[in-house]
mmCIF file of C-alpha atoms in Angstrom:
data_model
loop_
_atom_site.group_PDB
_atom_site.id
_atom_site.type_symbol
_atom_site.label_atom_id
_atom_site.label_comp_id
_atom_site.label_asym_id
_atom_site.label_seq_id
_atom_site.Cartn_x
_atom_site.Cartn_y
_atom_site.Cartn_z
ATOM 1 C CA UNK A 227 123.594 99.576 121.248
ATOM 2 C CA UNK A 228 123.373 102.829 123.031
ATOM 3 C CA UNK A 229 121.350 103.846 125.705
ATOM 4 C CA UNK A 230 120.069 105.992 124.254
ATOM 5 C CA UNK A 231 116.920 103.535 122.462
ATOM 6 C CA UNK A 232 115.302 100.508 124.023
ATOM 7 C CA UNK A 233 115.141 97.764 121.109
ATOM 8 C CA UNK A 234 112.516 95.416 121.042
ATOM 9 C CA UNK A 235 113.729 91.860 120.875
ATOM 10 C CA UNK A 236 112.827 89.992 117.334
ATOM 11 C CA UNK A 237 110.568 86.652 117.694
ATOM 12 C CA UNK A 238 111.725 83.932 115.875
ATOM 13 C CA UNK A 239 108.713 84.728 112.684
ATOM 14 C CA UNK A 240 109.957 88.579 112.761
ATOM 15 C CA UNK A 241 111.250 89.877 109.583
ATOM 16 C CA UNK A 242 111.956 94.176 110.407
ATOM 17 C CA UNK A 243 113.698 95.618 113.432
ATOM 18 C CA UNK A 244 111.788 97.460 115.860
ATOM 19 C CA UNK A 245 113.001 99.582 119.269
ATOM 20 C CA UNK A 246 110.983 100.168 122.163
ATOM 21 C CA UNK A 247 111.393 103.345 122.872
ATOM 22 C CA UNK A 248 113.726 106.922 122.121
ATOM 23 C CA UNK A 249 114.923 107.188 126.136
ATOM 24 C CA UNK A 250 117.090 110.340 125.365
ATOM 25 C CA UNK A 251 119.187 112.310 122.382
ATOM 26 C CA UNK A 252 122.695 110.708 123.102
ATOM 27 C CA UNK A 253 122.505 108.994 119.434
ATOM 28 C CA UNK A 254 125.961 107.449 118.893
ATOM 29 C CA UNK A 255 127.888 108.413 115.617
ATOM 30 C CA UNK A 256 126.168 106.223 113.111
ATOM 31 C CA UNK A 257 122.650 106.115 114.567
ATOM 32 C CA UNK A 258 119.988 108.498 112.822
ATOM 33 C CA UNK A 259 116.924 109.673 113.761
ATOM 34 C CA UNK A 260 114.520 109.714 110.820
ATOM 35 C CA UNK A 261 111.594 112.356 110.976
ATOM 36 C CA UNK A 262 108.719 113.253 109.110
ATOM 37 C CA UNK A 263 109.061 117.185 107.816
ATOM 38 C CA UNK A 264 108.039 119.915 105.453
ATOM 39 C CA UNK A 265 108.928 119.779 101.954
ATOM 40 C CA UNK A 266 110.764 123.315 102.431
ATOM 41 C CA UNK A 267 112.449 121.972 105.635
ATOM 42 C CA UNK A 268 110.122 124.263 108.345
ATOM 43 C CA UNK A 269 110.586 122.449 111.209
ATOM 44 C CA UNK A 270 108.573 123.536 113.562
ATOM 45 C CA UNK A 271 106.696 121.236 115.487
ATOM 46 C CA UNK A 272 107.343 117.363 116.503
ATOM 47 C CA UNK A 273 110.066 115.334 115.528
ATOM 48 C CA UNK A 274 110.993 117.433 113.185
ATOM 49 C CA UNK A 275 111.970 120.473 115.874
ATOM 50 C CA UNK A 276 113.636 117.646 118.112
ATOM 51 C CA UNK A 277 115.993 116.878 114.771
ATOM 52 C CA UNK A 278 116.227 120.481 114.414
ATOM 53 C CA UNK A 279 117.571 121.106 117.973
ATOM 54 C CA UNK A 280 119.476 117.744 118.673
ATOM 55 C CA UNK A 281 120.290 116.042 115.531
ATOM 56 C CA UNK A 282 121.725 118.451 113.022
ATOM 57 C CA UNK A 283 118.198 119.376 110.550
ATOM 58 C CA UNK A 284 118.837 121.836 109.085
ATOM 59 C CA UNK A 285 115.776 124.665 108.733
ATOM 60 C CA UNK A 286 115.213 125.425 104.576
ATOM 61 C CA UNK A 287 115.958 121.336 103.404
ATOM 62 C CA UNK A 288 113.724 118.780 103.500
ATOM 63 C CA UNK A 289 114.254 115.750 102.346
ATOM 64 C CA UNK A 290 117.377 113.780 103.011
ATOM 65 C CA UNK A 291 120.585 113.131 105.398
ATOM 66 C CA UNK A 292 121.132 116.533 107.703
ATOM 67 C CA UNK A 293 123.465 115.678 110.720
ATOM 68 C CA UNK A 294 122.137 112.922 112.412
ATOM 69 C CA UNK A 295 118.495 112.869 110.863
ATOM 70 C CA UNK A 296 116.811 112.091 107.860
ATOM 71 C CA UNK A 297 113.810 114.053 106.400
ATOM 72 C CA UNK A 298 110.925 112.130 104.882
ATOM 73 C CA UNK A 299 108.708 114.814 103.583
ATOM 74 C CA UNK A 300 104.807 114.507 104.534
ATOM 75 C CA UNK A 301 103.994 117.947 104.244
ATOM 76 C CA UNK A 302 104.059 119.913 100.709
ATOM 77 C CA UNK A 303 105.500 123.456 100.058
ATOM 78 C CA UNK A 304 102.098 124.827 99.921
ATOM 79 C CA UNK A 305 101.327 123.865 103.761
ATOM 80 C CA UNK A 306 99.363 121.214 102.355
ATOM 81 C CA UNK A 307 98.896 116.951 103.398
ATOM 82 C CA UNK A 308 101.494 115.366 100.488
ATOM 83 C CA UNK A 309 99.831 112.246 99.079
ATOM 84 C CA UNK A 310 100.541 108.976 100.045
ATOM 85 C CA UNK A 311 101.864 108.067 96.841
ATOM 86 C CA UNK A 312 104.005 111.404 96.985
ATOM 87 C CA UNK A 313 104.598 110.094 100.719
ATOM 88 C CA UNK A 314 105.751 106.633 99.295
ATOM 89 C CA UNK A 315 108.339 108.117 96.252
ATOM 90 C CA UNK A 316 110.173 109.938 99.838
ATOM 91 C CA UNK A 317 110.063 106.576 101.268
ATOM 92 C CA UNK A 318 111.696 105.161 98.669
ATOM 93 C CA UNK A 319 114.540 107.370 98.177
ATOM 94 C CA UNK A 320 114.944 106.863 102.440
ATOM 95 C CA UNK A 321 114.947 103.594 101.984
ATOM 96 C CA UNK A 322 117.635 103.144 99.275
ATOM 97 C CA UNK A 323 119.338 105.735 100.899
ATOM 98 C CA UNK A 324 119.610 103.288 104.411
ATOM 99 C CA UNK A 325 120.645 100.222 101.799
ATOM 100 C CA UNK A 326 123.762 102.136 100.447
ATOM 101 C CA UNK A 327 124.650 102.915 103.884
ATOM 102 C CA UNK A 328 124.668 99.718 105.955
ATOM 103 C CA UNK A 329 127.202 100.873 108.869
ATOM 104 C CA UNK A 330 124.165 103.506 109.826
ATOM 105 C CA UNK A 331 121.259 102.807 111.935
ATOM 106 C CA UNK A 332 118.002 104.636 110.795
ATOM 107 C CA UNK A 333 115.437 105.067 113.889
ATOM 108 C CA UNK A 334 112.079 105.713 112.509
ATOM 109 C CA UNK A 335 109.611 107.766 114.406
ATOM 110 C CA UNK A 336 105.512 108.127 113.672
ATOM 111 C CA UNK A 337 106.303 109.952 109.926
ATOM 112 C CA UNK A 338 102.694 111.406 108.546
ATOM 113 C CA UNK A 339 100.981 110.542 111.958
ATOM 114 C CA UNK A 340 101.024 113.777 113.919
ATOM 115 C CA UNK A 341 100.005 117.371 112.018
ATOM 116 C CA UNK A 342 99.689 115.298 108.810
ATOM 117 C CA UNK A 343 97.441 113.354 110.518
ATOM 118 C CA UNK A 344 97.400 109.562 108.932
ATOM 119 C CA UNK A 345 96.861 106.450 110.176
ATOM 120 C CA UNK A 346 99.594 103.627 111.448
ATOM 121 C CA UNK A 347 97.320 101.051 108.852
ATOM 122 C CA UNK A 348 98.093 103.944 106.202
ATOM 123 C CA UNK A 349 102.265 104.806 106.717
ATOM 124 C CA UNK A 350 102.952 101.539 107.898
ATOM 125 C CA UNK A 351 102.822 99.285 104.904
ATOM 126 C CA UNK A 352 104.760 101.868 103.465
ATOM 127 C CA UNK A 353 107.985 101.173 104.475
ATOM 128 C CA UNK A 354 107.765 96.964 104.006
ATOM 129 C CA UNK A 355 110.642 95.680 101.879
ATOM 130 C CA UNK A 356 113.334 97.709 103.876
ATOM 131 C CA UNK A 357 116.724 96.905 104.999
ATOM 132 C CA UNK A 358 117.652 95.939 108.156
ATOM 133 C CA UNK A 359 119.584 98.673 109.479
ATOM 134 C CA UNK A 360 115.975 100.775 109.844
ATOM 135 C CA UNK A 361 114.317 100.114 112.858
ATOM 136 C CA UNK A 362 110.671 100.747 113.132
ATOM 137 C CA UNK A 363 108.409 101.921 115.925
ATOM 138 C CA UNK A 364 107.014 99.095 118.225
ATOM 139 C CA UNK A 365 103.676 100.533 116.977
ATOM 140 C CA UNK A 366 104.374 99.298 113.467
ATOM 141 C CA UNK A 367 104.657 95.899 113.907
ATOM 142 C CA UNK A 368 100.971 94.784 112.892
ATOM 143 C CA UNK A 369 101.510 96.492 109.705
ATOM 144 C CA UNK A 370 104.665 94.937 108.814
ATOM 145 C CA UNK A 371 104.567 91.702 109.948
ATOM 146 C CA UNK A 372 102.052 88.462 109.166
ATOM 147 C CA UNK A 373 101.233 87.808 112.532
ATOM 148 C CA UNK A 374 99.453 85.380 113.655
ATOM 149 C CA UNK A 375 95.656 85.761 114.752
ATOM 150 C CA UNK A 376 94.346 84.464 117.777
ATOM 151 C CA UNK A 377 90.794 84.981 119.489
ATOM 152 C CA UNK A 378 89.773 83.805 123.328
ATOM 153 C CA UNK A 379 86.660 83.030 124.426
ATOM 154 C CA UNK A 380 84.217 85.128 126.915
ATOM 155 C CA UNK A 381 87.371 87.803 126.508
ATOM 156 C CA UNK A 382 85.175 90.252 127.930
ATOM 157 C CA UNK A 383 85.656 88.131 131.487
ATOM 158 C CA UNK A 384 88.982 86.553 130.742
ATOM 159 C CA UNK A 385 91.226 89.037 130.590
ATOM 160 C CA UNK A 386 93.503 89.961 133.533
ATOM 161 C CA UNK A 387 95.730 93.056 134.137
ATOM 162 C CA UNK A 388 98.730 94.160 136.565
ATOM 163 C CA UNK A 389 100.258 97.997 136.215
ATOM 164 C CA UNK A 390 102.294 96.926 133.043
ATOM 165 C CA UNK A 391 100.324 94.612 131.342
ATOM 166 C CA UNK A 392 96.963 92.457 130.024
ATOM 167 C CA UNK A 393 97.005 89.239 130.318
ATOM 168 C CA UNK A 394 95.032 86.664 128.160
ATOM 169 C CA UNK A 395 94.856 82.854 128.179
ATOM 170 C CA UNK A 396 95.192 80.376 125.245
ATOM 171 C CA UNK A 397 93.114 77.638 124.738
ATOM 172 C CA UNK A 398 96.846 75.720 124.834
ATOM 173 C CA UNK A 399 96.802 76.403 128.313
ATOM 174 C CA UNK A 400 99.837 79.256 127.755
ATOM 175 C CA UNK A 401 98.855 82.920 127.771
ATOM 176 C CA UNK A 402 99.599 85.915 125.934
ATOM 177 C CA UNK A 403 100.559 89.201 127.131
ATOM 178 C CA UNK A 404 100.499 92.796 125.916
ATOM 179 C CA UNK A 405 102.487 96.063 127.237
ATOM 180 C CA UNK A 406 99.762 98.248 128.915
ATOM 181 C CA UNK A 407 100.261 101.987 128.916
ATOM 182 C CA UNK A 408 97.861 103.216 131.198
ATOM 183 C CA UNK A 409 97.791 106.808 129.924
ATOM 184 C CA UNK A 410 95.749 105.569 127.098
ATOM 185 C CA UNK A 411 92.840 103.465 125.578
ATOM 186 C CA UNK A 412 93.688 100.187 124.689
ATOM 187 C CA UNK A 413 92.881 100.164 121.207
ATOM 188 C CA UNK A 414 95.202 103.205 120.427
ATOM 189 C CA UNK A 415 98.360 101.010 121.532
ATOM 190 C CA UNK A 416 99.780 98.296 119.094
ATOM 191 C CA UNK A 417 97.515 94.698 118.974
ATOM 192 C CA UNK A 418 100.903 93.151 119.742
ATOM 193 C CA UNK A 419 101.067 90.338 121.906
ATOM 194 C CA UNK A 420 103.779 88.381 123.574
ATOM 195 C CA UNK A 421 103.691 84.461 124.430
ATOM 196 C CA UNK A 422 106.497 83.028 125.529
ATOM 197 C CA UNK A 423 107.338 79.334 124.286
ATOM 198 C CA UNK A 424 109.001 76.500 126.695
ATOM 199 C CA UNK A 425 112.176 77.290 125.448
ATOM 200 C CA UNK A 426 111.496 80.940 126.400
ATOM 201 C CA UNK A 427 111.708 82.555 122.287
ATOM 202 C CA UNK A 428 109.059 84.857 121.883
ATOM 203 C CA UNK A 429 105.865 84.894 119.487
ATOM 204 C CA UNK A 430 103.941 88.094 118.577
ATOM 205 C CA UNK A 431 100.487 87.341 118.208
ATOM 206 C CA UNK A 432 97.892 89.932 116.838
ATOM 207 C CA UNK A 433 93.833 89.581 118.964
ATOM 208 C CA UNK A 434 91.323 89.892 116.336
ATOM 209 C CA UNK A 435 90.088 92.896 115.603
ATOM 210 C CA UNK A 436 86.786 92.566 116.647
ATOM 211 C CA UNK A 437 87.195 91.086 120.158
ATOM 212 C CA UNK A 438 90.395 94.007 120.389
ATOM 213 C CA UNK A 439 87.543 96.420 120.459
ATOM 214 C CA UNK A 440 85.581 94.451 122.515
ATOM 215 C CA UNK A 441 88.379 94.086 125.172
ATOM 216 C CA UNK A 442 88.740 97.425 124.613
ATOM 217 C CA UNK A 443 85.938 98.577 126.001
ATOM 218 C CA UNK A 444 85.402 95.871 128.910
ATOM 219 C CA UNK A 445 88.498 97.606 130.227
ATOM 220 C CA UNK A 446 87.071 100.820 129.805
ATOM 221 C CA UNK A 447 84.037 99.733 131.903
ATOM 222 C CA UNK A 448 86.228 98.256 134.358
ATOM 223 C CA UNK A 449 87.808 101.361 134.641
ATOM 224 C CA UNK A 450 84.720 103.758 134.937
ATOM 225 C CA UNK A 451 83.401 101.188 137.644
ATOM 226 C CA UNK A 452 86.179 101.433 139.631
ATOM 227 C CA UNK A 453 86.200 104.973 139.559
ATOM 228 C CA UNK A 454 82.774 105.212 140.774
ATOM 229 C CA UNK A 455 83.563 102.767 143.449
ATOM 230 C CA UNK A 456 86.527 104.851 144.923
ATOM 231 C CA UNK A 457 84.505 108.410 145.092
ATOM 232 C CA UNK A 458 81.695 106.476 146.609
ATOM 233 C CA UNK A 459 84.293 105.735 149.791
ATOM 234 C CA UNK A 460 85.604 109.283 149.687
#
């Protein structure tokens, strides 16, 4: 692998590839960065400049294989939001594109989530049935994979948190734990958590949506409280 992605290791009940994050541009030779983009290839703004710039797109094409990144049209020639079906026919040609070329590794970024302005729950399922050589977003996870559902009790007073991560407990006296970027609300990062078995192989476990929200905004609270406290003792 090269340094220039983070992976993100594959629990035993994983079935797609995912990577943790894009750390820089130094893409070896048969990595590719795949992009969302215009149907008349005007990239302008988001991934689609950075493939522009760094990997080899190509401004006036679209869809398909341009240096070292792959167009998946979400926007139409009119300026307009394509549909997802429209969406899902580009998908489809990406995707049979990555299975006739197996020695190539296809990252994904957030296609259709930026100025085109859908949903992970919407582009997600999209892509399920791919090969192996794509690998997905962290993000994507809960809308690939059948994860398991857990809920806690009392979340709301359970939960514990250090500067990388919330911790929950299990009522099988192990805990779960999820990444926690602190630049953001909890319920706009993946309900992905970790929980490590006793022979240290990793399970992704998905909260339940309800009590996600809930913990969602006890942490919110939290935060607001303690932000009170501290300009009380300025």
């Amino acid at each position: 692998m090269h340094s220039s992605t983070k992976r993100f290791p594959n629990g035993p009940f994983m079935i797609y590839q995912y990577y943790q994050e894009i750390k820089d541009y130094n893409f070896s030779e048969d990595q590719i960065l795949v992009f969302g983009c215009h149907e008349l290839g005007k990239h302008y703004s988001g991934y689609a400049q950075t493939a522009l710039h760094h990997f080899g797109a190509k401004l006036g094409q679209g869809e398909g294989r341009q240096g070292q990144s792959y167009g998946i049209p979400t926007i139409a020639k009119n300026g307009e939001v394509l549909d997802l079906n429209l969406i899902q026919n580009y998908i489809n040609n990406f995707k049979q594109y990555a299975k006739s070329n197996p020695h190539l590794e296809f990252y994904l970024t957030e296609i259709g989530c930026g100025f085109a302005n859908f949903s992970l729950n919407q582009i997600g399922p999209l892509f399920k049935d791919s090969p192996t050589n794509i690998y997905f977003p962290r993000s994507f996870v809960p809308f690939l994979e059948d994860l398991t559902v857990f809920s806690v009790e009392d979340i709301e007073h359970v939960w514990k948190a250090d500067d990388t991560h919330i911790e929950l407990p299990l009522n099988t006296g192990t805990t779960v734990r999820l990444k926690l970027d602190h630049q953001h609300r909890l319920n706009m990062q993946p309900n992905v958590w970790e929980r490590i078995n006793t022979n240290q192989n990793i399970q992704y476990l998905t909260l339940n949506e309800q009590q996600f929200n809930q913990l969602d905004q006890a942490i919110e609270n939290f935060r607001k409280e303690e932000a009170l406290l501290f300009s009380e003792l300025m």
